[in-house]
């Protein structure tokens, strides 16, 4: 009896643009979708499989109608890398604090209006610094764009 998760050998009986049909023991057959042939991108399945080839497959699912979905890439154990780096941390770095220079205890005691006023002040200061920096790179406050002069 075939069951989901079983790894067995089968023979490729047909190739299509979207996958390969594989005959299994007990006279059953299943299909390996093109995305389940290899860990890499598969553009042309004929570069990976040939009719009559014996392959190791894992049963991914069996539908109520009896259709068997297979995977070649899941049947192969992932190669172990001895000198590999540790897995990356997926945590994102903390965002910059807009309220820099302001102690936390004061932030909690501030009213909403005070916080908005402080935010506007910091924002205006940053915009002024940005404009000043931008102007110095372009030779002062003069801009050719939109002046209408040739």
CSV table of N, CA and C in Angstrom, one decimal:
chain,number,residue,atom,x,y,z
A,1,UNK,N,0.8,-1.2,0.0
A,1,UNK,CA,0.0,0.0,0.0
A,1,UNK,C,0.9,1.2,0.0
A,2,UNK,N,0.6,2.2,-0.9
A,2,UNK,CA,1.4,3.4,-1.0
A,2,UNK,C,0.8,4.4,0.0
A,3,UNK,N,1.7,5.2,0.7
A,3,UNK,CA,1.3,6.2,1.6
A,3,UNK,C,2.2,7.4,1.5
A,4,UNK,N,1.6,8.6,1.9
A,4,UNK,CA,2.3,9.8,1.8
A,4,UNK,C,3.5,9.8,2.7
A,5,UNK,N,4.6,10.3,2.2
A,5,UNK,CA,5.9,10.3,2.9
A,5,UNK,C,6.8,9.2,2.5
A,6,UNK,N,6.3,8.1,1.9
A,6,UNK,CA,7.1,7.0,1.5
A,6,UNK,C,8.1,7.4,0.4
A,7,UNK,N,9.3,6.9,0.5
A,7,UNK,CA,10.3,7.1,-0.5
A,7,UNK,C,10.5,5.7,-1.2
A,8,UNK,N,10.4,5.7,-2.6
A,8,UNK,CA,10.5,4.5,-3.3
A,8,UNK,C,11.1,4.8,-4.7
A,9,UNK,N,11.4,3.7,-5.4
A,9,UNK,CA,12.0,3.8,-6.7
A,9,UNK,C,10.9,3.6,-7.8
A,10,UNK,N,11.0,4.3,-8.9
A,10,UNK,CA,10.1,4.2,-10.0
A,10,UNK,C,10.8,4.4,-11.3
A,11,UNK,N,10.0,4.2,-12.3
A,11,UNK,CA,10.6,4.4,-13.7
A,11,UNK,C,9.8,5.4,-14.4
A,12,UNK,N,10.6,6.4,-15.0
A,12,UNK,CA,10.0,7.4,-15.8
A,12,UNK,C,9.3,6.8,-17.0
A,13,UNK,N,8.0,7.1,-17.2
A,13,UNK,CA,7.3,6.5,-18.3
A,13,UNK,C,6.9,7.6,-19.3
A,14,UNK,N,6.9,8.8,-19.0
A,14,UNK,CA,6.6,9.9,-19.9
A,14,UNK,C,7.0,11.2,-19.4
A,15,UNK,N,7.3,12.1,-20.4
A,15,UNK,CA,7.8,13.5,-20.0
A,15,UNK,C,6.8,14.5,-20.7
A,16,UNK,N,6.5,15.5,-20.0
A,16,UNK,CA,5.7,16.6,-20.6
A,16,UNK,C,6.3,17.9,-20.2
A,17,UNK,N,5.8,19.0,-20.7
A,17,UNK,CA,6.4,20.3,-20.4
A,17,UNK,C,6.3,20.7,-18.9
A,18,UNK,N,5.3,20.1,-18.2
A,18,UNK,CA,5.0,20.4,-16.8
A,18,UNK,C,5.5,19.4,-15.8
A,19,UNK,N,6.0,18.3,-16.3
A,19,UNK,CA,6.4,17.2,-15.3
A,19,UNK,C,6.7,15.9,-16.0
A,20,UNK,N,6.8,14.9,-15.1
A,20,UNK,CA,7.1,13.5,-15.6
A,20,UNK,C,6.2,12.5,-14.9
A,21,UNK,N,5.8,11.5,-15.7
A,21,UNK,CA,5.0,10.4,-15.1
A,21,UNK,C,5.9,9.3,-14.7
A,22,UNK,N,5.7,8.7,-13.6
A,22,UNK,CA,6.6,7.7,-13.0
A,22,UNK,C,5.7,6.5,-12.6
A,23,UNK,N,6.1,5.3,-13.1
A,23,UNK,CA,5.4,4.1,-12.7
A,23,UNK,C,6.0,3.6,-11.4
A,24,UNK,N,5.1,3.2,-10.5
A,24,UNK,CA,5.5,2.9,-9.1
A,24,UNK,C,5.2,1.4,-8.9
A,25,UNK,N,5.7,0.8,-7.8
A,25,UNK,CA,5.4,-0.6,-7.5
A,25,UNK,C,3.8,-0.7,-7.4
A,26,UNK,N,3.3,-1.9,-7.4
A,26,UNK,CA,1.9,-2.2,-7.3
A,26,UNK,C,1.1,-1.7,-8.6
A,27,UNK,N,1.8,-1.4,-9.7
A,27,UNK,CA,1.2,-1.1,-10.9
A,27,UNK,C,0.6,0.3,-10.9
A,28,UNK,N,0.9,1.1,-9.9
A,28,UNK,CA,0.4,2.5,-9.8
A,28,UNK,C,1.3,3.4,-10.5
A,29,UNK,N,0.9,4.6,-10.8
A,29,UNK,CA,1.8,5.6,-11.4
A,29,UNK,C,1.4,7.0,-10.8
A,30,UNK,N,2.4,7.9,-10.8
A,30,UNK,CA,2.2,9.2,-10.2
A,30,UNK,C,2.9,10.2,-11.1
A,31,UNK,N,2.8,11.5,-10.7
A,31,UNK,CA,3.4,12.5,-11.5
A,31,UNK,C,4.3,13.4,-10.6
A,32,UNK,N,5.5,13.7,-11.2
A,32,UNK,CA,6.4,14.6,-10.6
A,32,UNK,C,6.3,15.9,-11.3
A,33,UNK,N,5.8,17.0,-10.6
A,33,UNK,CA,5.7,18.3,-11.2
A,33,UNK,C,7.1,18.8,-11.5
A,34,UNK,N,7.3,19.6,-12.5
A,34,UNK,CA,8.6,20.2,-12.9
A,34,UNK,C,9.3,20.9,-11.8
A,35,UNK,N,8.5,21.5,-10.9
A,35,UNK,CA,9.1,22.2,-9.7
A,35,UNK,C,9.6,21.3,-8.7
A,36,UNK,N,9.3,20.0,-8.8
A,36,UNK,CA,9.7,19.0,-7.8
A,36,UNK,C,10.9,18.1,-8.4
A,37,UNK,N,11.4,18.4,-9.5
A,37,UNK,CA,12.5,17.6,-10.1
A,37,UNK,C,13.8,17.9,-9.5
A,38,UNK,N,14.1,19.2,-9.2
A,38,UNK,CA,15.4,19.6,-8.7
A,38,UNK,C,15.3,20.7,-7.8
A,39,UNK,N,16.3,20.9,-7.0
A,39,UNK,CA,16.3,22.1,-6.1
A,39,UNK,C,16.5,23.4,-6.8
A,40,UNK,N,17.2,23.3,-8.0
A,40,UNK,CA,17.4,24.5,-8.8
A,40,UNK,C,16.2,24.7,-9.8
A,41,UNK,N,16.3,25.7,-10.6
A,41,UNK,CA,15.3,26.0,-11.6
A,41,UNK,C,15.4,25.0,-12.8
A,42,UNK,N,14.3,24.5,-13.2
A,42,UNK,CA,14.2,23.5,-14.3
A,42,UNK,C,13.4,24.2,-15.4
A,43,UNK,N,14.1,24.5,-16.5
A,43,UNK,CA,13.4,25.1,-17.7
A,43,UNK,C,13.0,24.0,-18.6
A,44,UNK,N,13.8,23.1,-18.8
A,44,UNK,CA,13.5,21.9,-19.7
A,44,UNK,C,13.7,20.6,-19.0
A,45,UNK,N,12.6,19.9,-18.7
A,45,UNK,CA,12.7,18.7,-17.9
A,45,UNK,C,13.6,17.6,-18.6
A,46,UNK,N,13.7,17.7,-19.9
A,46,UNK,CA,14.5,16.7,-20.6
A,46,UNK,C,16.0,16.8,-20.3
A,47,UNK,N,16.4,17.9,-19.8
A,47,UNK,CA,17.8,18.1,-19.4
A,47,UNK,C,18.1,17.3,-18.1
A,48,UNK,N,17.0,16.9,-17.3
A,48,UNK,CA,17.2,16.3,-16.1
A,48,UNK,C,16.7,14.8,-16.1
A,49,UNK,N,15.7,14.5,-16.9
A,49,UNK,CA,15.2,13.1,-16.9
A,49,UNK,C,15.0,12.6,-18.3
A,50,UNK,N,15.1,11.3,-18.4
A,50,UNK,CA,14.9,10.6,-19.7
A,50,UNK,C,13.8,9.5,-19.5
A,51,UNK,N,13.0,9.1,-20.5
A,51,UNK,CA,12.1,8.0,-20.4
A,51,UNK,C,12.9,6.7,-20.1
A,52,UNK,N,12.3,5.9,-19.2
A,52,UNK,CA,13.0,4.7,-18.9
A,52,UNK,C,14.0,4.8,-17.8
A,53,UNK,N,14.3,6.0,-17.3
A,53,UNK,CA,15.2,6.2,-16.2
A,53,UNK,C,14.6,5.8,-14.9
A,54,UNK,N,15.4,5.2,-14.0
A,54,UNK,CA,14.9,4.8,-12.7
A,54,UNK,C,15.2,6.0,-11.8
A,55,UNK,N,14.2,6.4,-11.0
A,55,UNK,CA,14.4,7.6,-10.1
A,55,UNK,C,13.9,7.2,-8.7
A,56,UNK,N,14.4,7.9,-7.7
A,56,UNK,CA,13.9,7.8,-6.4
A,56,UNK,C,12.9,8.9,-6.2
A,57,UNK,N,11.7,8.6,-5.7
A,57,UNK,CA,10.7,9.6,-5.5
A,57,UNK,C,10.1,9.5,-4.1
A,58,UNK,N,9.5,10.6,-3.7
A,58,UNK,CA,8.8,10.7,-2.4
A,58,UNK,C,7.4,11.0,-2.7
A,59,UNK,N,6.4,10.3,-2.1
A,59,UNK,CA,5.0,10.5,-2.2
A,59,UNK,C,4.7,11.8,-1.4
A,60,UNK,N,4.2,12.8,-2.1
A,60,UNK,CA,3.9,14.1,-1.5
A,60,UNK,C,2.4,14.1,-1.1
A,61,UNK,N,1.6,13.6,-2.0
A,61,UNK,CA,0.1,13.6,-1.7
A,61,UNK,C,-0.6,12.6,-2.5
A,62,UNK,N,-1.7,12.1,-2.1
A,62,UNK,CA,-2.6,11.2,-2.8
A,62,UNK,C,-4.0,11.8,-2.7
A,63,UNK,N,-4.5,12.2,-3.9
A,63,UNK,CA,-5.8,12.9,-3.9
A,63,UNK,C,-6.9,11.9,-3.7
A,64,UNK,N,-8.1,12.4,-3.4
A,64,UNK,CA,-9.3,11.5,-3.2
A,64,UNK,C,-9.6,10.7,-4.5
A,65,UNK,N,-9.2,11.2,-5.7
A,65,UNK,CA,-9.4,10.5,-6.9
A,65,UNK,C,-8.3,9.5,-7.2
A,66,UNK,N,-7.3,9.5,-6.3
A,66,UNK,CA,-6.2,8.5,-6.4
A,66,UNK,C,-5.0,9.0,-7.2
A,67,UNK,N,-5.0,10.3,-7.5
A,67,UNK,CA,-3.8,10.9,-8.2
A,67,UNK,C,-2.7,11.0,-7.2
A,68,UNK,N,-1.5,10.5,-7.6
A,68,UNK,CA,-0.4,10.5,-6.7
A,68,UNK,C,0.6,11.6,-7.2
A,69,UNK,N,0.9,12.5,-6.3
A,69,UNK,CA,1.9,13.6,-6.5
A,69,UNK,C,3.2,13.1,-5.9
A,70,UNK,N,4.3,13.2,-6.7
A,70,UNK,CA,5.6,12.8,-6.3
A,70,UNK,C,6.6,13.9,-6.4
A,71,UNK,N,7.7,13.7,-5.6
A,71,UNK,CA,8.8,14.7,-5.6
A,71,UNK,C,10.2,13.9,-5.7
A,72,UNK,N,11.0,14.3,-6.6
A,72,UNK,CA,12.4,13.8,-6.7
A,72,UNK,C,13.3,14.6,-5.7
A,73,UNK,N,13.1,15.9,-5.7
A,73,UNK,CA,14.0,16.7,-4.9
A,73,UNK,C,13.8,16.4,-3.4
A,74,UNK,N,12.6,16.1,-3.0
A,74,UNK,CA,12.3,15.8,-1.5
A,74,UNK,C,12.8,14.4,-1.2
A,75,UNK,N,12.9,13.5,-2.2
A,75,UNK,CA,13.4,12.2,-1.9
A,75,UNK,C,14.9,12.2,-1.6
A,76,UNK,N,15.6,13.1,-2.2
A,76,UNK,CA,17.0,13.2,-2.0
A,76,UNK,C,17.3,14.0,-0.8
A,77,UNK,N,18.1,13.5,0.1
A,77,UNK,CA,18.5,14.3,1.3
A,77,UNK,C,19.3,15.5,0.9
A,78,UNK,N,19.1,16.5,1.5
A,78,UNK,CA,19.9,17.8,1.3
A,78,UNK,C,21.3,17.5,1.6
A,79,UNK,N,22.2,17.8,0.7
A,79,UNK,CA,23.7,17.6,0.9
A,79,UNK,C,24.1,18.3,2.1
A,80,UNK,N,24.9,17.7,3.0
A,80,UNK,CA,25.4,18.3,4.2
A,80,UNK,C,26.7,19.0,3.8
A,81,UNK,N,26.8,20.3,4.3
A,81,UNK,CA,27.9,21.1,4.0
A,81,UNK,C,28.7,21.2,5.3
A,82,UNK,N,29.9,20.7,5.3
A,82,UNK,CA,30.7,20.7,6.5
A,82,UNK,C,31.2,22.1,6.9
A,83,UNK,N,31.7,22.9,5.9
A,83,UNK,CA,32.3,24.2,6.2
A,83,UNK,C,31.3,25.3,6.0
A,84,UNK,N,30.0,25.1,6.3
A,84,UNK,CA,29.0,26.1,6.0
A,84,UNK,C,28.9,27.1,7.1
A,85,UNK,N,28.4,28.3,6.7
A,85,UNK,CA,28.2,29.3,7.7
A,85,UNK,C,27.0,29.0,8.6
A,86,UNK,N,26.9,29.5,9.8
A,86,UNK,CA,25.6,29.3,10.5
A,86,UNK,C,24.5,30.0,9.9
A,87,UNK,N,23.3,29.5,10.1
A,87,UNK,CA,22.1,30.1,9.5
A,87,UNK,C,22.0,31.6,9.8
A,88,UNK,N,21.5,32.4,8.8
A,88,UNK,CA,21.3,33.8,9.1
A,88,UNK,C,20.2,34.1,10.1
A,89,UNK,N,20.4,35.1,10.8
A,89,UNK,CA,19.3,35.6,11.7
A,89,UNK,C,18.3,36.3,10.8
A,90,UNK,N,17.1,36.1,11.0
A,90,UNK,CA,16.0,36.7,10.2
A,90,UNK,C,15.5,38.0,10.9
A,91,UNK,N,16.0,38.3,12.1
A,91,UNK,CA,15.5,39.5,12.7
A,91,UNK,C,16.0,40.7,12.0
A,92,UNK,N,15.1,41.7,11.8
A,92,UNK,CA,15.5,43.0,11.2
A,92,UNK,C,16.2,43.9,12.2
A,93,UNK,N,17.1,44.7,11.8
A,93,UNK,CA,17.7,45.6,12.8
A,93,UNK,C,16.7,46.6,13.3
A,94,UNK,N,16.9,47.1,14.5
A,94,UNK,CA,15.9,48.0,15.1
A,94,UNK,C,15.9,49.3,14.3
A,95,UNK,N,14.8,49.9,14.1
A,95,UNK,CA,14.7,51.2,13.3
A,95,UNK,C,15.3,52.3,14.2
A,96,UNK,N,15.8,53.3,13.5
A,96,UNK,CA,16.3,54.5,14.1
A,96,UNK,C,15.3,55.2,15.0
A,97,UNK,N,15.6,55.7,16.1
A,97,UNK,CA,14.7,56.3,17.0
A,97,UNK,C,14.5,57.8,16.6
A,98,UNK,N,13.3,58.1,16.2
A,98,UNK,CA,13.0,59.5,15.8
A,98,UNK,C,13.2,60.4,16.9
A,99,UNK,N,12.9,60.0,18.1
A,99,UNK,CA,13.0,60.8,19.3
A,99,UNK,C,14.4,60.9,19.9
A,100,UNK,N,15.4,60.8,19.1
A,100,UNK,CA,16.8,60.8,19.6
A,100,UNK,C,17.1,62.0,20.6
A,101,UNK,N,17.8,61.7,21.6
A,101,UNK,CA,18.2,62.7,22.5
A,101,UNK,C,17.2,63.0,23.6
A,102,UNK,N,16.1,62.3,23.6
A,102,UNK,CA,15.1,62.5,24.5
A,102,UNK,C,15.0,61.3,25.4
A,103,UNK,N,15.1,61.4,26.7
A,103,UNK,CA,15.0,60.3,27.7
A,103,UNK,C,13.7,59.6,27.6
A,104,UNK,N,13.7,58.3,27.8
A,104,UNK,CA,12.4,57.5,27.7
A,104,UNK,C,11.4,58.0,28.7
A,105,UNK,N,11.8,58.3,29.9
A,105,UNK,CA,10.8,58.6,30.9
A,105,UNK,C,10.1,59.9,30.6
A,106,UNK,N,10.8,60.9,29.9
A,106,UNK,CA,10.1,62.1,29.5
A,106,UNK,C,9.1,61.8,28.4
A,107,UNK,N,9.4,60.9,27.5
A,107,UNK,CA,8.5,60.6,26.4
A,107,UNK,C,7.2,60.1,26.9
A,108,UNK,N,7.2,59.2,27.9
A,108,UNK,CA,6.0,58.7,28.5
A,108,UNK,C,5.1,59.8,29.2
A,109,UNK,N,5.8,60.8,29.7
A,109,UNK,CA,5.1,61.9,30.4
A,109,UNK,C,4.6,63.0,29.5
A,110,UNK,N,5.0,63.0,28.2
A,110,UNK,CA,4.7,64.0,27.3
A,110,UNK,C,3.2,63.8,26.8
A,111,UNK,N,2.5,64.9,26.5
A,111,UNK,CA,1.2,64.8,25.9
A,111,UNK,C,1.4,64.5,24.4
A,112,UNK,N,0.3,64.1,23.8
A,112,UNK,CA,0.4,63.9,22.3
A,112,UNK,C,0.8,65.1,21.6
A,113,UNK,N,0.3,66.3,22.0
A,113,UNK,CA,0.6,67.5,21.3
A,113,UNK,C,2.1,67.8,21.4
A,114,UNK,N,2.7,67.6,22.7
A,114,UNK,CA,4.1,67.8,22.9
A,114,UNK,C,4.9,66.9,22.0
A,115,UNK,N,4.5,65.6,21.9
A,115,UNK,CA,5.2,64.7,21.1
A,115,UNK,C,5.2,65.1,19.6
A,116,UNK,N,4.0,65.6,19.1
A,116,UNK,CA,3.9,66.0,17.7
A,116,UNK,C,4.8,67.2,17.5
A,117,UNK,N,4.8,68.2,18.4
A,117,UNK,CA,5.6,69.4,18.3
A,117,UNK,C,7.1,69.0,18.2
A,118,UNK,N,7.5,68.0,19.1
A,118,UNK,CA,8.9,67.6,19.1
A,118,UNK,C,9.2,66.9,17.8
A,119,UNK,N,8.3,66.0,17.3
A,119,UNK,CA,8.5,65.3,16.0
A,119,UNK,C,8.7,66.3,14.9
A,120,UNK,N,7.8,67.3,14.9
A,120,UNK,CA,7.9,68.4,13.8
A,120,UNK,C,9.2,69.1,13.9
A,121,UNK,N,9.7,69.4,15.1
A,121,UNK,CA,10.9,70.1,15.2
A,121,UNK,C,12.1,69.3,14.7
A,122,UNK,N,12.1,68.0,15.1
A,122,UNK,CA,13.2,67.1,14.7
A,122,UNK,C,13.1,66.9,13.2
A,123,UNK,N,11.9,66.8,12.6
A,123,UNK,CA,11.7,66.6,11.2
A,123,UNK,C,12.2,67.8,10.4
A,124,UNK,N,11.8,69.0,10.9
A,124,UNK,CA,12.3,70.3,10.3
A,124,UNK,C,13.8,70.4,10.3
A,125,UNK,N,14.4,70.0,11.4
A,125,UNK,CA,15.9,70.1,11.5
A,125,UNK,C,16.5,69.2,10.5
A,126,UNK,N,16.0,67.9,10.4
A,126,UNK,CA,16.6,67.0,9.5
A,126,UNK,C,16.4,67.4,8.0
A,127,UNK,N,15.2,68.0,7.7
A,127,UNK,CA,15.0,68.5,6.4
A,127,UNK,C,15.9,69.6,6.0
A,128,UNK,N,16.2,70.5,7.0
A,128,UNK,CA,17.1,71.6,6.8
A,128,UNK,C,18.5,71.1,6.5
A,129,UNK,N,18.9,70.2,7.3
A,129,UNK,CA,20.2,69.6,7.2
A,129,UNK,C,20.4,68.9,5.8
A,130,UNK,N,19.3,68.2,5.4
A,130,UNK,CA,19.3,67.5,4.1
A,130,UNK,C,19.4,68.5,3.0
A,131,UNK,N,18.6,69.6,3.1
A,131,UNK,CA,18.6,70.6,2.0
A,131,UNK,C,20.0,71.3,1.9
A,132,UNK,N,20.5,71.6,3.1
A,132,UNK,CA,21.8,72.2,3.2
A,132,UNK,C,22.9,71.4,2.5
A,133,UNK,N,22.8,70.1,2.8
A,133,UNK,CA,23.8,69.1,2.3
A,133,UNK,C,23.6,69.0,0.8
A,134,UNK,N,22.4,68.9,0.3
A,134,UNK,CA,22.0,68.8,-1.1
A,134,UNK,C,22.5,70.1,-1.9
A,135,UNK,N,22.2,71.3,-1.3
A,135,UNK,CA,22.6,72.5,-1.9
A,135,UNK,C,24.1,72.6,-2.1
A,136,UNK,N,24.9,72.2,-1.1
A,136,UNK,CA,26.3,72.3,-1.1
A,136,UNK,C,26.9,71.4,-2.2
A,137,UNK,N,26.2,70.3,-2.5
A,137,UNK,CA,26.7,69.4,-3.6
A,137,UNK,C,26.4,70.0,-5.0
A,138,UNK,N,25.4,70.8,-5.1
A,138,UNK,CA,25.0,71.4,-6.3
A,138,UNK,C,25.5,72.8,-6.5
A,139,UNK,N,26.4,73.3,-5.7
A,139,UNK,CA,27.0,74.6,-5.9
A,139,UNK,C,26.1,75.7,-5.4
A,140,UNK,N,25.5,75.5,-4.2
A,140,UNK,CA,24.8,76.6,-3.6
A,140,UNK,C,23.3,76.4,-3.8
A,141,UNK,N,22.5,77.5,-3.7
A,141,UNK,CA,21.1,77.5,-3.7
A,141,UNK,C,20.5,77.6,-5.1
A,142,UNK,N,21.4,77.8,-6.1
A,142,UNK,CA,20.9,78.0,-7.5
A,142,UNK,C,20.6,76.6,-8.1
A,143,UNK,N,19.5,76.6,-8.8
A,143,UNK,CA,19.1,75.3,-9.5
A,143,UNK,C,18.8,75.6,-10.9
A,144,UNK,N,19.3,74.9,-11.9
A,144,UNK,CA,19.0,75.2,-13.3
A,144,UNK,C,17.6,74.6,-13.6
A,145,UNK,N,17.2,73.5,-13.0
A,145,UNK,CA,16.0,72.9,-13.3
A,145,UNK,C,14.8,73.8,-12.9
A,146,UNK,N,13.9,74.0,-13.9
A,146,UNK,CA,12.7,74.8,-13.6
A,146,UNK,C,12.9,76.3,-13.6
A,147,UNK,N,14.1,76.8,-13.9
A,147,UNK,CA,14.3,78.2,-13.9
A,147,UNK,C,13.8,78.9,-15.1
A,148,UNK,N,13.7,78.2,-16.2
A,148,UNK,CA,13.2,78.7,-17.5
A,148,UNK,C,14.3,79.5,-18.3
A,149,UNK,N,15.5,79.5,-17.8
A,149,UNK,CA,16.6,80.1,-18.4
A,149,UNK,C,17.4,79.1,-19.3
A,150,UNK,N,18.0,79.5,-20.4
A,150,UNK,CA,18.8,78.6,-21.2
A,150,UNK,C,20.2,79.0,-21.2
